[in-house]
Coordinates of N, CA and C in Angstrom, one line a residue:
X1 N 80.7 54.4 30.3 CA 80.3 54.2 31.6 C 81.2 55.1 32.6
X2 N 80.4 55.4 33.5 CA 81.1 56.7 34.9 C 80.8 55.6 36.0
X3 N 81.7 56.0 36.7 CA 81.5 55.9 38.2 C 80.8 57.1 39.1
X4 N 79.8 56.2 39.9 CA 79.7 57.2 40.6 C 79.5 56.6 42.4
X5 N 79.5 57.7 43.1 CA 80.3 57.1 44.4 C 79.2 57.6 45.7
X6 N 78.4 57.0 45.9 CA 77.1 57.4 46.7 C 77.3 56.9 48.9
X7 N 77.4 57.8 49.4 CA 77.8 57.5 50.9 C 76.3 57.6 51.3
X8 N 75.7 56.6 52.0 CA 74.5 56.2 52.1 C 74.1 56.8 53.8
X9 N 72.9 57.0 53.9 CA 72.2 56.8 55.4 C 73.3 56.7 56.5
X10 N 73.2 55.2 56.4 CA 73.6 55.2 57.2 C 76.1 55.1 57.2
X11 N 75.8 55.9 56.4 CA 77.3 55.9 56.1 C 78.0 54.9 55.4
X12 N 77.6 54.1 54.8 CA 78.2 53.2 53.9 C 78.0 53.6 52.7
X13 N 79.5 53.0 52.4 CA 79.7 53.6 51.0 C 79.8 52.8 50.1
X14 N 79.1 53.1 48.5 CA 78.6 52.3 47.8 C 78.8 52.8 46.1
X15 N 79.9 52.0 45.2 CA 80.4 53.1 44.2 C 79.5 51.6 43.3
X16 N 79.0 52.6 41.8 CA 78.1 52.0 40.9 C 78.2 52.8 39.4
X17 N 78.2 52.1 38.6 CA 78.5 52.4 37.1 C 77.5 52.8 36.7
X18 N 77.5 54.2 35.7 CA 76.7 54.5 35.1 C 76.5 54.8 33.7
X19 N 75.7 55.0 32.6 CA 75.9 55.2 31.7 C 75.7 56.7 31.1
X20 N 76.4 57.2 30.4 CA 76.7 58.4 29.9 C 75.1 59.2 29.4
X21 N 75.0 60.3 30.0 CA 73.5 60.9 29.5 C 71.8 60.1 30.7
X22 N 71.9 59.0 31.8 CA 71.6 59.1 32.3 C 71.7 60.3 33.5
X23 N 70.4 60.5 34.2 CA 70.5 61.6 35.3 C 71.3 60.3 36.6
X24 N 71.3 61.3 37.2 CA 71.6 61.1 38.6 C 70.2 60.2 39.8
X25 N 69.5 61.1 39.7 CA 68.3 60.1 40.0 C 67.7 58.9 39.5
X26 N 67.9 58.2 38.3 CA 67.4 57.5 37.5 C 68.9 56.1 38.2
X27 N 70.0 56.4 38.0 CA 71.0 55.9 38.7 C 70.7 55.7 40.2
X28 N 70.4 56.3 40.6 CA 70.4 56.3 42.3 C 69.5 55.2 42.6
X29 N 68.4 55.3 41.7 CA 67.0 54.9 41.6 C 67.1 53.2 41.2
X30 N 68.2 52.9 40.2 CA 67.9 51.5 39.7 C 69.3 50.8 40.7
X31 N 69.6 51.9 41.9 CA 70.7 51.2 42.7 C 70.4 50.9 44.0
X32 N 69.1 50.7 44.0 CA 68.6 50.7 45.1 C 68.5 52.1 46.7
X33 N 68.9 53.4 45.9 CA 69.2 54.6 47.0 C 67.8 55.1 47.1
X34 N 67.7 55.4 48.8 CA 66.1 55.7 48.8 C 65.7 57.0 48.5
X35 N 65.7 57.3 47.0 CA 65.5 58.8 46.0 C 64.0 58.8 45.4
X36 N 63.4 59.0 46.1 CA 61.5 59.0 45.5 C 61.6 59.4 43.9
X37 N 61.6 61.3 43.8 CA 61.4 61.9 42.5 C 60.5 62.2 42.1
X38 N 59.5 62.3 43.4 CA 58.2 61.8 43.1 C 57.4 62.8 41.7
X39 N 58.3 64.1 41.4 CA 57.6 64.6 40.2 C 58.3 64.2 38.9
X40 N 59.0 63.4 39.0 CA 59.4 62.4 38.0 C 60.8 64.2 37.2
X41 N 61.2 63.8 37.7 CA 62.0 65.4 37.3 C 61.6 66.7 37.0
X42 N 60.5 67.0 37.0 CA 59.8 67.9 36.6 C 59.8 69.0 37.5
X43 N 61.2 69.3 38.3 CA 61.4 70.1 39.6 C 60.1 70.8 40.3
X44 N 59.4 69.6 40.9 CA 58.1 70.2 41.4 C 57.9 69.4 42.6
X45 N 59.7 69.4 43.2 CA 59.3 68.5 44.6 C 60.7 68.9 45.1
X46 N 61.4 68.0 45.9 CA 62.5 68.0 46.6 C 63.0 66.5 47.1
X47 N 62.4 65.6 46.4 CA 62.6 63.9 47.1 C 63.7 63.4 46.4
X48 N 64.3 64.2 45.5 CA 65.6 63.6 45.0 C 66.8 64.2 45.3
X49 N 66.6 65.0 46.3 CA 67.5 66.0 47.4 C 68.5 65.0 47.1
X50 N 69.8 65.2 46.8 CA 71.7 64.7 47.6 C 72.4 65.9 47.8
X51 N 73.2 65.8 48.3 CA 74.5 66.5 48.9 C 76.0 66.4 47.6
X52 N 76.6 66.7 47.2 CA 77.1 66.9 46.0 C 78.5 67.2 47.2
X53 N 79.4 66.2 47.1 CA 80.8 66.6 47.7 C 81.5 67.6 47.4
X54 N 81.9 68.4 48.3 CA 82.8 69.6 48.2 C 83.7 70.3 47.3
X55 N 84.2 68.6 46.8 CA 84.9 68.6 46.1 C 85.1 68.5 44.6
X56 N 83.7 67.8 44.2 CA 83.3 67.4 42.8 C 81.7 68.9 42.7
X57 N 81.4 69.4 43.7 CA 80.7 70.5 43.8 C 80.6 71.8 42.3
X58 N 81.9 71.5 41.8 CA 82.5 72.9 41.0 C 82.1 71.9 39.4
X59 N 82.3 70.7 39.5 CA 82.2 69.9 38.4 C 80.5 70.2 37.9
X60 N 79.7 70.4 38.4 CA 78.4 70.4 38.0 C 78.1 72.0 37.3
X61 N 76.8 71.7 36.2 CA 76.5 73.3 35.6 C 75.9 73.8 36.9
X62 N 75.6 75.0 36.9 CA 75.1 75.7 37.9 C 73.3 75.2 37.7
X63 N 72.5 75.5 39.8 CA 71.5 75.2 39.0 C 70.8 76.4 38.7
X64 N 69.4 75.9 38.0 CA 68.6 77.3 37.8 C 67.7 77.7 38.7
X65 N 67.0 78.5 38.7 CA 66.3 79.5 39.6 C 65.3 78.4 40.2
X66 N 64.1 77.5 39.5 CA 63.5 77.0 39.7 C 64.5 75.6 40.9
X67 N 65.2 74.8 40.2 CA 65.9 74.0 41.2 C 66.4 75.1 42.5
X68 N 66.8 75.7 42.1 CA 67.0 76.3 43.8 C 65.8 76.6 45.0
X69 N 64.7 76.9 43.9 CA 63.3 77.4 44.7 C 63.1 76.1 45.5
X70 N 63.6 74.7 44.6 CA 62.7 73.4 45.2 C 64.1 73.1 46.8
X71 N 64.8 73.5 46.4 CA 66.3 72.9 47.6 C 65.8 74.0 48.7
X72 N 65.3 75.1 48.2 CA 64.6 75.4 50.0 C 63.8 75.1 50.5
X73 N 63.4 74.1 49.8 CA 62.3 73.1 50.7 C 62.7 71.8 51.1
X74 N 63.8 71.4 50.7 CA 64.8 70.3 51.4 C 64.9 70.4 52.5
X75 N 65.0 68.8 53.4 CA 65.5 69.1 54.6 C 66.9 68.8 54.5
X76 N 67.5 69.5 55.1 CA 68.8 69.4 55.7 C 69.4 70.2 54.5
X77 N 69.2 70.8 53.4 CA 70.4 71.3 52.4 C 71.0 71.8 53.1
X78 N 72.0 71.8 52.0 CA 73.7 72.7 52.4 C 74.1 73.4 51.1
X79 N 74.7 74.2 51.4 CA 75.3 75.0 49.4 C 75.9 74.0 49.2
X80 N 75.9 72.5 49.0 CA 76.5 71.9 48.4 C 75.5 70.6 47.7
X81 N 73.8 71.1 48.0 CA 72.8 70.3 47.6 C 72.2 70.8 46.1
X82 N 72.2 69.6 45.8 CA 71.3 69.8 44.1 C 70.3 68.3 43.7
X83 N 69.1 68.7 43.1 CA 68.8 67.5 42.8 C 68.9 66.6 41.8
X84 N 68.6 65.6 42.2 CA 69.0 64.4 41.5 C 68.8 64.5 40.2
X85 N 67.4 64.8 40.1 CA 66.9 64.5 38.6 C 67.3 66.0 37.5
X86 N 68.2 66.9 38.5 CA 68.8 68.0 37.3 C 70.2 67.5 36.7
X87 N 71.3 66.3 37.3 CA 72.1 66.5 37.1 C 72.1 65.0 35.6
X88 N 72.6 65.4 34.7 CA 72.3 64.8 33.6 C 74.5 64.5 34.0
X89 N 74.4 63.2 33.6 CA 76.0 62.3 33.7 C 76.1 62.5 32.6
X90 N 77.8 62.9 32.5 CA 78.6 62.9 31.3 C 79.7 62.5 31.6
X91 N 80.8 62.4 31.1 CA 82.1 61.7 31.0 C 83.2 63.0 32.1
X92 N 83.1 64.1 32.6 CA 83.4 65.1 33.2 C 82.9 65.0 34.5
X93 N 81.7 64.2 34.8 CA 81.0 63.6 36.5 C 81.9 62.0 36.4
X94 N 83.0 61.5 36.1 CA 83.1 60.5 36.5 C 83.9 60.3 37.7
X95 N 83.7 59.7 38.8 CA 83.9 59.7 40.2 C 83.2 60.6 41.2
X96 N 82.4 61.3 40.7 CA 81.6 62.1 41.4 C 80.8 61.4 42.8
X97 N 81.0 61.9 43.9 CA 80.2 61.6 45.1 C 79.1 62.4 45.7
X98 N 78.5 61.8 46.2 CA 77.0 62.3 46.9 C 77.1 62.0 47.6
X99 N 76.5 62.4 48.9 CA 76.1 61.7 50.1 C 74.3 61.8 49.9
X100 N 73.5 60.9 50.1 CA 72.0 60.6 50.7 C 71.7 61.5 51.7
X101 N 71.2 62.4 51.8 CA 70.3 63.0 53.1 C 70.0 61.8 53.9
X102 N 69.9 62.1 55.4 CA 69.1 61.0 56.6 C 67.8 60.9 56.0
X103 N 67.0 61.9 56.0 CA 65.7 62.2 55.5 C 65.6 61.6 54.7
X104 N 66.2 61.1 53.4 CA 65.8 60.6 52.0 C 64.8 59.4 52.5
X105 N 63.7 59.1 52.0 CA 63.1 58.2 51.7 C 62.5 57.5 50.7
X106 N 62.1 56.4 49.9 CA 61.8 56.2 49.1 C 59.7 55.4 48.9
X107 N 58.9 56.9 49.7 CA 57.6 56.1 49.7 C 56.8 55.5 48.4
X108 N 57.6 55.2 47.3 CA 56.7 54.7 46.4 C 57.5 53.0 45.8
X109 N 58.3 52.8 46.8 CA 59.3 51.9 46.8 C 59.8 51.1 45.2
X110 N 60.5 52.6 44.9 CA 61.3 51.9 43.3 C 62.5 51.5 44.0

């Protein structure tokens, strides 16, 4: 199990255990963070948009061409945004922080 460390909406911060080989979105998702996904990872959306701290930013693989295509259709990205359902947890993401986009919402209410 990883930690991982999610700063929410409205700025509260909220740290939650995860299991190794879970994504990021699937976590976010059974933790109550409002992360849709609505293409179920199949990078054919942008609703699992986070912000990837500055600092744990370098810890991630890089993403590919297609995830990038879907983050310019994100509101609010920053070079520091990736989505949820690319980042697969391993023992090397433990402590890793996100922030939630304002925008995040969750219309299918998982």
């Amino acid at each position: 199990m990883i930690r991982i460390r999610f700063i929410e909406r409205n700025g509260g911060v909220r740290d939650v255990m995860a299991a190794l080989g879970d994504t990021l979105l699937s976590v976010a998702q059974n933790a109550g963070e409002p992360l849709e996904g609505t293409c179920e990872g199949q990078m054919a959306c942008s609703t699992c948009h986070v912000i990837v701290d500055a600092t744990d930013f370098a810890r991630l693989p890089p993403a590919v061409e297609e995830e990038e295509d879907m983050l310019d259709l994100a509101a609010s990205a920053t070079r520091h945004s990736r989505l949820a359902c690319q980042i697969v947890l391993d023992d090397t993401l433990d402590g890793l922080t996100v922030r939630i986009p304002p925008e995040a919402r969750n219309m299918q209410g998982r």
